mmCIF file of C-alpha atoms in Angstrom:
data_model
loop_
_atom_site.group_PDB
_atom_site.id
_atom_site.type_symbol
_atom_site.label_atom_id
_atom_site.label_comp_id
_atom_site.label_asym_id
_atom_site.label_seq_id
_atom_site.Cartn_x
_atom_site.Cartn_y
_atom_site.Cartn_z
ATOM 1 C CA MET A 1422 151.879 51.460 80.440
ATOM 2 C CA ASP A 1423 150.639 47.966 79.891
ATOM 3 C CA GLU A 1424 153.391 45.976 78.143
ATOM 4 C CA ILE A 1425 150.930 44.095 75.946
ATOM 5 C CA HIS A 1426 149.599 47.379 74.555
ATOM 6 C CA LYS A 1427 153.144 48.547 73.882
ATOM 7 C CA LYS A 1428 153.930 45.248 72.118
ATOM 8 C CA TRP A 1429 150.970 45.555 69.759
ATOM 9 C CA MET A 1430 151.475 49.278 69.216
ATOM 10 C CA THR A 1431 155.033 48.548 68.093
ATOM 11 C CA GLU A 1432 153.529 46.431 65.314
ATOM 12 C CA ALA A 1433 151.249 49.307 64.320
ATOM 13 C CA LEU A 1434 154.215 51.710 64.347
ATOM 14 C CA ASN A 1435 156.059 49.419 61.910
ATOM 15 C CA LEU A 1436 153.108 49.750 59.533
ATOM 16 C CA ALA A 1437 153.141 53.526 59.987
ATOM 17 C CA LYS A 1438 156.821 53.524 58.985
ATOM 18 C CA ARG A 1439 155.901 51.604 55.825
ATOM 19 C CA ALA A 1440 153.224 54.194 55.090
ATOM 20 C CA LEU A 1441 155.822 56.960 55.469
ATOM 21 C CA GLU A 1442 158.188 55.131 53.102
ATOM 22 C CA ASN A 1443 155.345 55.065 50.563
ATOM 23 C CA GLY A 1444 154.655 58.792 50.812
ATOM 24 C CA GLU A 1445 151.569 58.394 52.984
ATOM 25 C CA VAL A 1446 150.637 60.075 56.246
ATOM 26 C CA PRO A 1447 152.323 57.635 58.671
ATOM 27 C CA VAL A 1448 149.410 55.915 60.344
ATOM 28 C CA GLY A 1449 149.384 52.182 60.928
ATOM 29 C CA CYS A 1450 146.989 49.869 62.699
ATOM 30 C CA ILE A 1451 146.383 46.252 63.570
ATOM 31 C CA ILE A 1452 143.367 44.323 64.762
ATOM 32 C CA VAL A 1453 144.084 41.726 67.435
ATOM 33 C CA HIS A 1454 141.694 38.829 68.069
ATOM 34 C CA ASN A 1455 142.495 36.032 70.546
ATOM 35 C CA GLU A 1456 146.032 37.399 71.019
ATOM 36 C CA GLU A 1457 146.725 37.166 67.284
ATOM 37 C CA ILE A 1458 146.962 39.847 64.602
ATOM 38 C CA ILE A 1459 144.117 39.184 62.186
ATOM 39 C CA ALA A 1460 144.307 42.363 60.106
ATOM 40 C CA VAL A 1461 146.745 45.146 59.366
ATOM 41 C CA GLY A 1462 146.343 48.515 57.752
ATOM 42 C CA ARG A 1463 148.347 51.555 56.858
ATOM 43 C CA ASN A 1464 147.236 54.721 55.151
ATOM 44 C CA GLU A 1465 146.800 54.204 51.402
ATOM 45 C CA VAL A 1466 145.117 57.501 50.522
ATOM 46 C CA ASN A 1467 147.782 58.931 48.207
ATOM 47 C CA GLU A 1468 148.653 55.630 46.583
ATOM 48 C CA THR A 1469 145.031 54.752 45.755
ATOM 49 C CA LYS A 1470 143.833 58.351 45.267
ATOM 50 C CA ASN A 1471 140.937 57.374 47.536
ATOM 51 C CA ALA A 1472 140.398 59.584 50.596
ATOM 52 C CA THR A 1473 138.671 56.765 52.524
ATOM 53 C CA ARG A 1474 141.671 54.403 52.553
ATOM 54 C CA HIS A 1475 142.734 55.213 56.111
ATOM 55 C CA ALA A 1476 144.621 52.537 58.065
ATOM 56 C CA GLU A 1477 141.570 51.574 60.128
ATOM 57 C CA ILE A 1478 139.342 51.145 57.073
ATOM 58 C CA VAL A 1479 141.963 48.989 55.340
ATOM 59 C CA ALA A 1480 142.132 46.712 58.399
ATOM 60 C CA ILE A 1481 138.334 46.569 58.752
ATOM 61 C CA ASP A 1482 138.081 45.539 55.101
ATOM 62 C CA GLN A 1483 140.542 42.700 55.695
ATOM 63 C CA VAL A 1484 138.409 41.295 58.510
ATOM 64 C CA LEU A 1485 135.256 41.591 56.419
ATOM 65 C CA MET A 1486 136.892 39.790 53.499
ATOM 66 C CA SER A 1487 138.363 37.012 55.637
ATOM 67 C CA SER A 1488 134.997 36.516 57.366
ATOM 68 C CA GLN A 1489 133.395 35.873 53.975
ATOM 69 C CA GLU A 1490 135.974 33.157 53.307
ATOM 70 C CA THR A 1491 135.620 31.455 56.702
ATOM 71 C CA ALA A 1492 132.803 30.356 58.946
ATOM 72 C CA HIS A 1493 133.442 33.251 61.350
ATOM 73 C CA ARG A 1494 130.834 35.985 61.535
ATOM 74 C CA ALA A 1495 132.466 39.387 61.182
ATOM 75 C CA LYS A 1496 130.272 40.803 63.963
ATOM 76 C CA ASP A 1497 131.542 38.155 66.408
ATOM 77 C CA VAL A 1498 135.161 38.703 65.385
ATOM 78 C CA PHE A 1499 134.965 42.484 65.715
ATOM 79 C CA SER A 1500 133.154 42.365 69.072
ATOM 80 C CA ASN A 1501 136.015 40.310 70.542
ATOM 81 C CA SER A 1502 138.901 42.279 69.047
ATOM 82 C CA VAL A 1503 141.090 45.248 69.916
ATOM 83 C CA LEU A 1504 142.265 47.775 67.348
ATOM 84 C CA TYR A 1505 145.662 49.425 67.816
ATOM 85 C CA VAL A 1506 146.344 52.547 65.769
ATOM 86 C CA THR A 1507 149.218 55.005 65.951
ATOM 87 C CA VAL A 1508 147.038 58.142 65.737
ATOM 88 C CA GLU A 1509 143.597 58.817 67.206
ATOM 89 C CA PRO A 1510 140.949 57.746 64.679
ATOM 90 C CA CYS A 1511 139.467 60.580 62.672
ATOM 91 C CA VAL A 1512 135.744 61.245 62.771
ATOM 92 C CA MET A 1513 135.129 59.009 59.720
ATOM 93 C CA CYS A 1514 137.122 56.094 61.143
ATOM 94 C CA ALA A 1515 135.596 56.443 64.620
ATOM 95 C CA GLY A 1516 132.163 56.164 63.007
ATOM 96 C CA ALA A 1517 133.237 53.080 61.046
ATOM 97 C CA LEU A 1518 134.664 51.495 64.201
ATOM 98 C CA ARG A 1519 131.333 51.980 65.945
ATOM 99 C CA GLN A 1520 129.515 50.459 62.988
ATOM 100 C CA VAL A 1521 131.579 47.249 63.140
ATOM 101 C CA GLY A 1522 131.441 47.067 66.940
ATOM 102 C CA ILE A 1523 135.077 46.927 68.067
ATOM 103 C CA PRO A 1524 134.877 47.522 71.845
ATOM 104 C CA LEU A 1525 138.410 48.839 72.517
ATOM 105 C CA ILE A 1526 140.672 51.149 70.532
ATOM 106 C CA VAL A 1527 144.218 51.771 71.721
ATOM 107 C CA TYR A 1528 145.963 54.689 70.054
ATOM 108 C CA GLY A 1529 149.233 56.568 70.220
ATOM 109 C CA CYS A 1530 148.898 60.315 69.797
ATOM 110 C CA GLY A 1531 145.849 62.542 69.580
ATOM 111 C CA ASN A 1532 144.538 63.979 66.327
ATOM 112 C CA GLU A 1533 144.011 67.674 67.005
ATOM 113 C CA ARG A 1534 142.629 68.346 63.521
ATOM 114 C CA PHE A 1535 140.241 65.463 62.868
ATOM 115 C CA GLY A 1536 140.072 63.327 66.024
ATOM 116 C CA GLY A 1537 136.864 61.424 66.612
ATOM 117 C CA CYS A 1538 137.730 60.041 70.054
ATOM 118 C CA GLY A 1539 137.813 63.232 72.069
ATOM 119 C CA SER A 1540 140.251 65.654 70.432
ATOM 120 C CA ILE A 1541 137.584 67.234 68.199
ATOM 121 C CA LEU A 1542 134.426 65.137 68.541
ATOM 122 C CA THR A 1543 133.463 62.237 70.796
ATOM 123 C CA VAL A 1544 132.139 59.896 68.129
ATOM 124 C CA HIS A 1545 133.367 56.909 70.151
ATOM 125 C CA ASN A 1546 130.863 57.475 72.941
ATOM 126 C CA ALA A 1547 128.292 59.889 71.492
ATOM 127 C CA GLU A 1548 124.652 59.197 72.366
ATOM 128 C CA ILE A 1549 123.753 58.220 68.795
ATOM 129 C CA ASP A 1550 122.349 54.702 68.843
ATOM 130 C CA THR A 1551 122.274 54.381 65.052
ATOM 131 C CA LEU A 1552 126.087 54.553 64.945
ATOM 132 C CA GLY A 1553 126.441 51.216 66.705
ATOM 133 C CA PRO A 1554 127.897 50.317 70.088
ATOM 134 C CA LYS A 1555 130.141 52.808 71.863
ATOM 135 C CA PHE A 1556 133.769 51.872 72.315
ATOM 136 C CA HIS A 1557 136.417 52.585 74.929
ATOM 137 C CA CYS A 1558 139.752 54.225 74.184
ATOM 138 C CA ILE A 1559 143.197 54.017 75.696
ATOM 139 C CA SER A 1560 145.378 56.857 74.463
ATOM 140 C CA GLY A 1561 149.039 57.788 74.688
ATOM 141 C CA VAL A 1562 150.560 54.352 74.021
ATOM 142 C CA CYS A 1563 153.908 55.013 72.264
ATOM 143 C CA ALA A 1564 152.679 58.536 71.537
ATOM 144 C CA GLU A 1565 156.156 60.045 71.173
ATOM 145 C CA GLU A 1566 157.085 57.598 68.421
ATOM 146 C CA ALA A 1567 153.810 58.279 66.592
ATOM 147 C CA VAL A 1568 154.345 62.051 66.783
ATOM 148 C CA LYS A 1569 157.912 61.697 65.504
ATOM 149 C CA LEU A 1570 156.689 59.834 62.415
ATOM 150 C CA LEU A 1571 154.096 62.537 61.745
ATOM 151 C CA LYS A 1572 156.731 65.257 62.117
ATOM 152 C CA ASP A 1573 159.000 63.381 59.702
ATOM 153 C CA PHE A 1574 156.182 63.276 57.155
ATOM 154 C CA TYR A 1575 155.245 66.920 57.483
ATOM 155 C CA LYS A 1576 158.874 68.036 57.145
ATOM 156 C CA GLY A 1577 158.740 66.898 53.533
ATOM 157 C CA GLU A 1578 156.561 67.932 50.645
ATOM 158 C CA ASN A 1579 153.570 65.859 49.657
ATOM 159 C CA PRO A 1580 154.073 65.202 45.920
ATOM 160 C CA ASN A 1581 150.360 64.360 45.610
ATOM 161 C CA ALA A 1582 149.187 67.715 46.952
ATOM 162 C CA PRO A 1583 147.723 70.243 44.522
ATOM 163 C CA GLU A 1584 150.316 72.765 43.335
ATOM 164 C CA GLU A 1585 148.809 75.629 45.370
ATOM 165 C CA LYS A 1586 149.006 73.537 48.567
ATOM 166 C CA ARG A 1587 152.650 72.452 48.192
ATOM 167 C CA LYS A 1588 155.223 73.876 50.546
ATOM 168 C CA LEU A 1589 157.472 76.543 49.104
ATOM 169 C CA LYS A 1590 161.159 75.617 49.128
ATOM 170 C CA CYS A 1591 162.340 79.259 49.047
ATOM 171 C CA PRO A 1592 159.463 81.533 49.982
ATOM 172 C CA GLU A 1593 159.727 85.001 48.518
ATOM 173 C CA VAL A 1594 159.860 87.881 50.963
ATOM 174 C CA LEU A 1595 156.648 89.867 50.718
ATOM 175 C CA GLN A 1596 157.141 93.553 49.929
#
């Protein structure tokens, strides 16, 4: 494994740990431009009660906001950046990443339920020109650590889940 990818993924994993501490699905990401972190994101879905506040979207928003405040065009920044995320981007995030034009996504573990980079759909390289430029993926970087964080989250109960979806502490035996 390329050491530089591992270095940056470690930063994303730290953000995923912060998400876990805040009761969020532990996904963290960073955007690296010219060997410098220019944006960070962690899941904020439960905290904001907004289903679109995935780690990747939070980081994209940071770049868009900083581009408005500087002379840098967001399109130029994105097209020369790499996004590191602990879990394969979902279909929504993969579509957003194509829209902004990030050419390389490095992720930890696959997303067997919602993955948009090959696990479920191949949004990242689908022949749909209106989505924006295709991007390349490198998967499996620090995957074990990413999976461990997800397992830690799913061991607990999500206090924001609807009552009928919450895990039962002492399930009754069906008769």
